[in-house]
Tab-separated table of C-alpha atoms and ligand atoms in Angstrom:
chain	number	residue	atom	x	y	z
A	1	MET	CA	0.552	-0.184	-0.035
A	2	ALA	CA	1.263	3.149	-0.364
A	3	ARG	CA	2.257	5.278	2.174
A	4	PRO	CA	0.955	8.839	2.776
A	5	ASN	CA	2.552	11.467	1.689
A	6	ASP	CA	4.190	14.427	3.840
A	7	ASP	CA	4.067	18.331	3.414
A	8	ASP	CA	6.121	18.788	1.014
A	9	GLY	CA	4.657	16.705	-1.832
A	10	GLN	CA	7.124	13.519	-0.984
A	11	PRO	CA	6.975	10.439	0.970
A	12	PRO	CA	8.577	9.923	3.547
A	13	ALA	CA	12.947	8.079	2.962
A	14	ALA	CA	11.632	4.430	2.571
A	15	PRO	CA	12.651	2.174	4.266
A	16	VAL	CA	14.281	-0.861	2.157
A	17	PRO	CA	10.973	-3.674	1.537
A	18	PRO	CA	11.019	-6.939	2.887
A	19	LYS	CA	13.163	-9.620	0.344
A	20	GLY	CA	9.928	-10.938	-1.631
A	21	THR	CA	8.783	-7.881	-2.715
A	22	PHE	CA	10.119	-8.073	-5.640
A	23	ALA	CA	9.455	-11.437	-6.464
A	24	GLN	CA	6.590	-12.030	-8.873
A	25	ILE	CA	7.869	-8.965	-10.981
A	26	PRO	CA	8.629	-9.644	-14.775
A	27	ASP	CA	12.372	-9.792	-14.851
A	28	VAL	CA	14.448	-6.865	-17.035
A	29	ALA	CA	14.094	-9.155	-20.600
A	30	ALA	CA	10.676	-9.168	-19.986
A	31	THR	CA	9.704	-5.957	-18.546
A	32	ALA	CA	11.721	-4.502	-21.939
A	33	GLU	CA	10.177	-6.293	-24.309
A	34	ALA	CA	6.718	-6.127	-22.706
A	35	ILE	CA	7.091	-1.564	-22.796
A	36	GLY	CA	8.809	-2.041	-26.617
A	37	SER	CA	5.864	-4.579	-27.818
A	38	MET	CA	3.171	-1.771	-25.730
A	39	GLU	CA	1.927	-4.491	-23.672
A	40	VAL	CA	2.979	-2.262	-20.894
A	41	ARG	CA	1.576	1.651	-22.748
A	42	GLY	CA	1.304	4.585	-20.744
A	43	ALA	CA	3.868	6.506	-19.411
A	44	ALA	CA	3.165	6.424	-15.697
A	45	ARG	CA	2.323	2.592	-15.954
A	46	ILE	CA	5.598	1.695	-17.712
A	47	GLY	CA	8.094	3.572	-15.255
A	48	ARG	CA	6.984	1.764	-12.409
A	49	HIS	CA	7.346	-1.620	-14.008
A	50	ALA	CA	10.489	-0.418	-14.823
A	51	ALA	CA	11.265	0.695	-11.269
A	52	ARG	CA	9.947	-2.829	-9.872
A	53	ALA	CA	11.782	-4.843	-12.952
A	54	LEU	CA	15.175	-3.031	-11.340
A	55	GLY	CA	13.613	-3.980	-7.725
A	56	ARG	CA	13.922	-7.354	-8.357
A	57	LEU	CA	17.058	-7.321	-9.974
A	58	ALA	CA	18.653	-5.958	-6.367
A	59	GLU	CA	17.070	-8.716	-5.397
A	60	GLU	CA	17.736	-11.592	-7.004
A	61	HIS	CA	21.348	-10.236	-7.215
A	62	ALA	CA	21.742	-8.938	-3.602
A	63	ASP	CA	25.386	-10.877	-2.745
A	64	ASP	CA	26.569	-10.561	-7.253
A	65	ALA	CA	29.524	-8.444	-6.766
A	66	ASP	CA	29.456	-7.500	-9.781
A	67	LEU	CA	25.815	-6.101	-9.077
A	68	ASP	CA	26.427	-2.534	-10.260
A	69	GLY	CA	27.840	-3.418	-13.622
A	70	ARG	CA	24.128	-5.376	-14.055
A	71	LEU	CA	22.236	-2.488	-12.305
A	72	MET	CA	23.802	-0.178	-15.301
A	73	GLU	CA	23.331	-2.653	-17.546
A	74	ALA	CA	19.544	-4.238	-16.908
A	75	GLY	CA	19.185	0.104	-16.905
A	76	ARG	CA	20.337	0.993	-19.987
A	77	THR	CA	18.257	-2.310	-21.392
A	78	LEU	CA	15.345	-1.063	-19.778
A	79	LEU	CA	15.649	2.718	-21.598
A	80	ALA	CA	15.683	1.286	-24.786
A	81	ALA	CA	12.326	-0.032	-25.107
A	82	ARG	CA	10.448	3.425	-25.680
A	83	PRO	CA	12.634	6.501	-26.430
A	84	THR	CA	9.698	9.330	-25.879
A	85	ALA	CA	8.608	9.143	-21.720
A	86	VAL	CA	10.595	10.377	-19.827
A	87	SER	CA	9.196	8.795	-16.832
A	88	LEU	CA	11.078	5.403	-18.204
A	89	ARG	CA	14.185	7.602	-17.799
A	90	ASN	CA	13.971	8.969	-14.170
A	91	ALA	CA	12.334	5.739	-12.945
A	92	ILE	CA	15.721	4.319	-14.329
A	93	ASN	CA	17.777	6.915	-12.577
A	94	LEU	CA	15.490	7.121	-9.751
A	95	THR	CA	15.090	3.254	-8.329
A	96	LEU	CA	19.724	3.302	-9.286
A	97	PHE	CA	20.338	6.426	-7.192
A	98	GLY	CA	17.764	8.147	-5.923
A	99	ALA	CA	17.774	6.683	-2.532
A	100	ASP	CA	18.898	8.847	0.526
A	101	SER	CA	21.632	6.951	1.416
A	102	GLU	CA	24.017	5.153	-1.303
A	103	ASP	CA	25.633	3.566	1.546
A	104	ALA	CA	27.115	-0.302	1.315
A	105	ASP	CA	23.997	-2.475	0.704
A	106	ARG	CA	23.899	-1.230	-2.839
A	107	GLY	CA	21.284	-4.047	-3.805
A	108	GLY	CA	18.993	-2.491	-0.676
A	109	ALA	CA	19.009	1.080	-2.004
A	110	VAL	CA	18.147	0.113	-5.323
A	111	ARG	CA	15.428	-1.876	-3.971
A	112	ALA	CA	14.528	1.343	-1.377
A	113	GLY	CA	14.454	3.662	-4.189
A	114	ALA	CA	12.063	0.929	-6.635
A	115	GLN	CA	9.697	1.162	-3.581
A	116	ARG	CA	10.071	4.771	-3.650
A	117	TYR	CA	9.069	5.506	-7.042
A	118	VAL	CA	6.607	2.681	-7.215
A	119	ASP	CA	4.839	5.004	-3.947
A	120	ILE	CA	5.253	8.269	-5.262
A	121	SER	CA	3.706	7.753	-9.126
A	122	LEU	CA	0.856	5.395	-7.430
A	123	ALA	CA	-0.411	8.125	-4.616
A	124	ALA	CA	-0.280	10.714	-7.585
A	125	PRO	CA	-3.708	10.690	-8.933
A	126	GLU	CA	-5.492	11.277	-6.271
A	127	ARG	CA	-3.735	14.353	-5.358
A	128	ILE	CA	-3.608	15.588	-9.036
A	129	ALA	CA	-7.378	14.801	-9.419
A	130	ALA	CA	-7.857	16.867	-6.668
A	131	ALA	CA	-6.236	19.468	-8.226
A	132	PHE	CA	-8.066	19.554	-11.215
A	133	VAL	CA	-11.856	18.856	-10.172
A	134	ALA	CA	-10.897	22.657	-8.480
A	135	GLN	CA	-10.777	23.737	-12.291
A	136	VAL	CA	-14.384	22.079	-13.328
A	137	PRO	CA	-17.238	24.213	-12.938
A	138	ASP	CA	-20.635	21.720	-12.555
A	139	GLY	CA	-21.776	20.606	-16.719
A	140	ALA	CA	-18.934	20.910	-18.175
A	141	THR	CA	-17.433	19.452	-21.362
A	142	LEU	CA	-14.185	17.528	-21.343
A	143	LEU	CA	-11.863	16.561	-24.486
A	144	THR	CA	-9.897	13.856	-24.208
A	145	HIS	CA	-7.219	12.587	-26.387
A	146	CYS	CA	-5.727	8.870	-26.119
A	147	HIS	CA	-5.357	6.651	-23.317
A	148	SER	CA	-3.863	8.500	-20.380
A	149	SER	CA	-4.567	6.898	-16.440
A	150	LEU	CA	-4.325	10.757	-14.970
A	151	ALA	CA	-5.995	11.882	-17.147
A	152	GLU	CA	-8.936	9.048	-16.500
A	153	ALA	CA	-8.278	10.042	-13.162
A	154	CYS	CA	-8.898	13.481	-13.809
A	155	ILE	CA	-11.975	13.118	-15.506
A	156	ILE	CA	-13.797	9.759	-12.818
A	157	GLU	CA	-13.169	12.498	-9.820
A	158	ALA	CA	-14.916	15.443	-11.713
A	159	HIS	CA	-17.271	13.256	-12.630
A	160	ARG	CA	-17.954	12.253	-9.147
A	161	GLN	CA	-17.398	16.163	-7.357
A	162	ARG	CA	-19.619	17.663	-10.063
A	163	SER	CA	-22.839	17.235	-12.141
A	164	ASP	CA	-23.841	16.573	-15.789
A	165	ILE	CA	-19.623	15.873	-16.625
A	166	ARG	CA	-19.454	14.590	-20.430
A	167	VAL	CA	-16.176	13.948	-22.290
A	168	PHE	CA	-15.793	13.115	-26.542
A	169	ALA	CA	-12.757	10.901	-26.553
A	170	ASP	CA	-11.051	10.314	-29.413
A	171	GLU	CA	-9.527	7.171	-30.620
A	172	THR	CA	-6.281	7.938	-31.301
A	173	ARG	CA	-4.817	6.077	-34.303
A	174	PRO	CA	-3.095	3.334	-35.252
A	175	TRP	CA	-3.688	1.820	-31.574
A	176	TRP	CA	-7.223	2.712	-30.226
A	177	GLN	CA	-6.385	4.035	-27.193
A	178	GLY	CA	-9.247	6.180	-26.875
A	179	HIS	CA	-11.090	3.214	-27.012
A	180	ILE	CA	-9.669	2.552	-23.424
A	181	THR	CA	-11.056	5.732	-22.122
A	182	SER	CA	-14.156	5.197	-23.038
A	183	GLY	CA	-14.768	1.890	-21.718
A	184	ARG	CA	-13.087	2.961	-18.689
A	185	LEU	CA	-14.659	6.228	-18.159
A	186	ALA	CA	-18.214	4.501	-19.036
A	187	ALA	CA	-17.434	1.885	-16.708
A	188	ALA	CA	-17.011	5.026	-14.327
A	189	GLY	CA	-20.397	6.023	-14.977
A	190	VAL	CA	-19.446	8.916	-16.813
A	191	GLU	CA	-21.429	10.302	-19.872
A	192	VAL	CA	-18.522	9.503	-22.776
A	193	THR	CA	-19.034	10.135	-26.206
A	194	LEU	CA	-16.431	8.150	-28.456
A	195	ILE	CA	-15.112	9.941	-32.030
A	196	VAL	CA	-12.745	9.212	-34.832
A	197	ASP	CA	-9.611	11.487	-34.529
A	198	SER	CA	-10.200	14.219	-37.263
A	199	ALA	CA	-13.963	15.303	-35.979
A	200	ALA	CA	-12.460	16.538	-32.834
A	201	HIS	CA	-12.051	20.114	-33.548
A	202	HIS	CA	-15.673	19.858	-35.426
A	203	ILE	CA	-17.117	18.411	-32.161
A	204	MET	CA	-15.003	21.179	-29.672
A	205	GLU	CA	-16.338	23.603	-31.780
A	206	THR	CA	-20.280	22.219	-32.419
A	207	LYS	CA	-20.337	21.131	-28.631
A	208	GLY	CA	-19.852	23.041	-26.081
A	209	VAL	CA	-16.309	21.892	-24.805
A	210	ASP	CA	-15.140	23.787	-21.953
A	211	LEU	CA	-11.497	21.911	-21.466
A	212	LEU	CA	-9.542	19.792	-22.863
A	213	VAL	CA	-7.331	17.586	-20.564
A	214	THR	CA	-4.629	14.963	-21.794
A	215	GLY	CA	-1.150	13.577	-19.637
A	216	ALA	CA	2.227	13.739	-20.659
A	217	ASP	CA	4.705	11.521	-21.202
A	218	THR	CA	7.642	13.829	-21.247
A	219	ILE	CA	7.615	17.996	-20.255
A	220	THR	CA	10.201	19.714	-21.352
A	221	ALA	CA	12.189	22.514	-19.521
A	222	ASP	CA	10.667	25.669	-21.431
A	223	GLY	CA	7.487	24.417	-20.412
A	224	GLY	CA	6.502	21.907	-23.865
A	225	LEU	CA	4.630	19.004	-23.946
A	226	TYR	CA	5.378	15.519	-25.686
A	227	ASN	CA	2.292	13.077	-25.425
A	228	LYS	CA	0.746	10.919	-28.475
A	229	ILE	CA	0.244	11.983	-31.947
A	230	GLY	CA	-2.125	13.970	-32.787
A	231	THR	CA	-2.046	15.871	-29.244
A	232	ARG	CA	-0.548	19.032	-30.583
A	233	ALA	CA	-3.553	19.544	-33.098
A	234	VAL	CA	-5.826	18.748	-30.878
A	235	SER	CA	-4.507	21.554	-28.472
A	236	LEU	CA	-4.027	23.991	-31.507
A	237	GLY	CA	-7.551	23.748	-32.050
A	238	ALA	CA	-8.342	24.384	-28.323
A	239	GLN	CA	-6.843	27.229	-28.809
A	240	SER	CA	-8.132	28.776	-32.287
A	241	LEU	CA	-11.834	28.270	-29.903
A	242	ASP	CA	-10.101	29.845	-26.353
A	243	ILE	CA	-10.776	26.093	-24.886
A	244	PRO	CA	-8.135	25.482	-22.572
A	245	HIS	CA	-5.484	22.521	-22.169
A	246	ILE	CA	-5.147	20.860	-19.088
A	247	VAL	CA	-2.425	18.171	-18.979
A	248	ALA	CA	-2.294	16.019	-16.095
A	249	ALA	CA	1.187	14.620	-14.884
A	250	GLU	CA	3.007	13.496	-12.471
A	251	THR	CA	6.293	14.666	-11.503
A	252	HIS	CA	8.666	11.819	-13.012
A	253	LYS	CA	7.373	13.445	-16.084
A	254	PHE	CA	9.661	16.583	-16.107
A	255	SER	CA	13.050	15.955	-17.595
A	256	PRO	CA	15.844	17.097	-16.227
A	257	TYR	CA	17.834	16.144	-19.253
A	258	SER	CA	15.913	18.708	-21.720
A	259	LEU	CA	17.792	21.331	-19.138
A	260	LYS	CA	21.007	20.424	-20.231
A	261	GLY	CA	19.522	20.306	-23.685
A	262	ASP	CA	18.494	17.230	-24.186
A	263	VAL	CA	15.592	16.801	-26.535
A	264	PRO	CA	12.710	14.100	-26.846
A	265	GLN	CA	13.052	11.576	-29.060
A	266	VAL	CA	10.208	10.964	-31.495
A	267	GLU	CA	10.072	7.438	-30.997
A	268	GLN	CA	8.504	5.554	-34.931
A	269	ARG	CA	7.617	2.983	-35.080
A	270	ASP	CA	6.007	0.115	-37.505
A	271	ALA	CA	4.140	1.108	-40.877
A	272	SER	CA	1.960	-2.396	-40.325
A	273	GLU	CA	0.317	-0.819	-37.049
A	274	VAL	CA	-0.765	1.469	-39.106
A	275	ILE	CA	-2.115	0.043	-42.661
A	276	ASP	CA	-1.466	-4.507	-43.802
A	277	PRO	CA	1.587	-4.114	-46.035
A	278	GLY	CA	-0.315	-5.931	-48.102
A	279	ARG	CA	-3.047	-3.329	-49.053
A	280	LEU	CA	-0.541	-0.632	-48.995
A	281	PRO	CA	-0.716	1.029	-52.925
A	282	LYS	CA	2.752	0.645	-55.215
A	283	GLY	CA	4.730	3.569	-54.379
A	284	VAL	CA	3.239	4.143	-51.058
A	285	LYS	CA	5.528	5.522	-47.505
A	286	VAL	CA	4.665	5.159	-44.489
A	287	GLU	CA	5.796	7.210	-42.009
A	288	ASN	CA	4.278	6.157	-38.404
A	289	PRO	CA	5.482	8.862	-35.645
A	290	VAL	CA	3.775	8.475	-32.444
A	291	PHE	CA	4.329	11.336	-30.249
A	292	ASP	CA	4.365	14.638	-30.911
A	293	ARG	CA	5.225	18.425	-29.163
A	294	THR	CA	2.844	20.715	-28.460
A	295	ALA	CA	4.503	24.033	-27.782
A	296	PRO	CA	4.398	25.251	-24.281
A	297	GLY	CA	2.382	28.467	-25.264
A	298	LEU	CA	-0.976	25.928	-25.498
A	299	VAL	CA	-0.754	25.031	-22.349
A	300	GLU	CA	-2.763	26.489	-19.948
A	301	ARG	CA	-1.470	24.678	-16.713
A	302	TYR	CA	-0.034	21.685	-15.341
A	303	VAL	CA	-1.900	19.381	-13.151
A	304	THR	CA	1.102	17.681	-10.811
A	305	ASP	CA	1.463	15.920	-7.571
A	306	GLN	CA	3.438	18.603	-6.552
A	307	GLY	CA	0.957	21.632	-7.392
A	308	VAL	CA	-0.392	23.295	-9.889
A	309	LEU	CA	2.004	25.135	-13.197
A	310	ALA	CA	2.152	27.158	-16.039
A	311	PRO	CA	4.447	26.334	-18.255
A	312	SER	CA	6.806	29.312	-17.299
A	313	GLU	CA	7.106	28.151	-13.987
A	314	VAL	CA	8.590	24.456	-15.258
A	315	ARG	CA	12.117	25.814	-15.658
A	316	ALA	CA	12.351	26.641	-12.423
A	317	PHE	CA	10.388	23.557	-11.045
A	318	VAL	CA	12.801	21.258	-12.647
A	319	VAL	CA	16.314	22.459	-11.162
A	320	ASP	CA	14.416	22.390	-8.044
A	321	ARG	CA	12.695	19.037	-8.142
A	322	PHE	CA	15.345	16.732	-10.001
A	323	PRO	CA	18.984	17.589	-9.301
A	324	ILE	CA	20.399	14.932	-11.288
A	325	LYS	CA	23.367	13.071	-10.132
A	326	GLU	CA	26.788	12.327	-11.736
A	327	ARG	CA	26.378	8.444	-12.588
A	328	TRP	CA	22.655	9.263	-14.020
A	329	ILE	CA	21.455	7.139	-17.466
B	401	RUB	C1	0.163	7.291	-24.044
B	401	RUB	C2	0.117	7.963	-24.022
B	401	RUB	C3	-0.345	8.826	-23.093
B	401	RUB	C4	0.924	9.212	-21.503
B	401	RUB	C5	-0.157	9.853	-20.364
B	401	RUB	O1	1.014	6.709	-24.903
B	401	RUB	O2	0.621	9.351	-24.608
B	401	RUB	O3	-1.252	10.026	-22.639
B	401	RUB	O4	1.587	8.005	-21.708
B	401	RUB	O5	-0.222	8.642	-19.879
B	401	RUB	P1	0.885	5.619	-25.575
B	401	RUB	P2	-0.205	8.660	-18.206
B	401	RUB	O6	-0.110	4.231	-25.207
B	401	RUB	O7	2.103	5.210	-26.784
B	401	RUB	O8	1.780	4.536	-24.228
B	401	RUB	O9	-1.221	9.629	-17.257
B	401	RUB	O10	-1.034	6.770	-18.296
B	401	RUB	O11	1.080	8.109	-17.904
């Protein structure tokens, strides 16, 4: 069970979890495979799975003289699984080097780092949803893109606390994550309508959409947002209609690497995800970028587990919360 957060938004220092905590977790190779194939998807979940896989490795090889070498190699294997969501990189670094003391018990420190990462991540939706609801009036119409566990938590909480909330969810080609979103919202009793991606602008204009709410894969120091492909187009459409774009994101989505100029790599996936190769007309090429960048000026607010931020406040927040350590991958 997640430990309660203390006042500054961080859970208390994690004790080393009992042996066996990570025994049932898939190993690093299986976790990397599941992340790469999108069996495990969504940035928050990806981060937690990576942290737990490292926790298992530290548990299994606690007495190995080369535990550190194994951990570093595992970190690089996991990092290569999917390139865009910074929660994966943060999960690896905060697990490997985030424990309060990197004492002689390297395995124990990594297990504590993994548990702390997972606890913060699991505690985030409730805090984010509470902050989000404060910004939603009764009778609001929301539009969301892709499936974000944090946007989902926000919408369900808005439905619980406000009357007559309705939602439009676009399907999000080519993986149809909007089907996940709409199914889960409907199961929670939310009035939800599924639309094709290209209907988003028309729906925002004609159905009185009040807020666009999405998740985040990476938030860069300049306040820019990397999220599922199509987020940028929906956000531009929202701006043209004066509809605020609110982003629900746990703090693990902020990129300290961007302070040094690291630009997130936009993942390109196989053309077969877009069209059956046998049906591709002769001479036609296919591109399948799966994330895009939404400029800071398009985002109204980032709602996080550690407060609500304007894009212009992101840089100072990242500097304050993410002191990169020397060995970070
Ligand atoms: C998912 C996606 C989500 C973010 C945020 O992409 O872009 O909006 O990851 O999700 P994919 P969450 O399906 O390709 O992983 O709020 O759950 O972290």
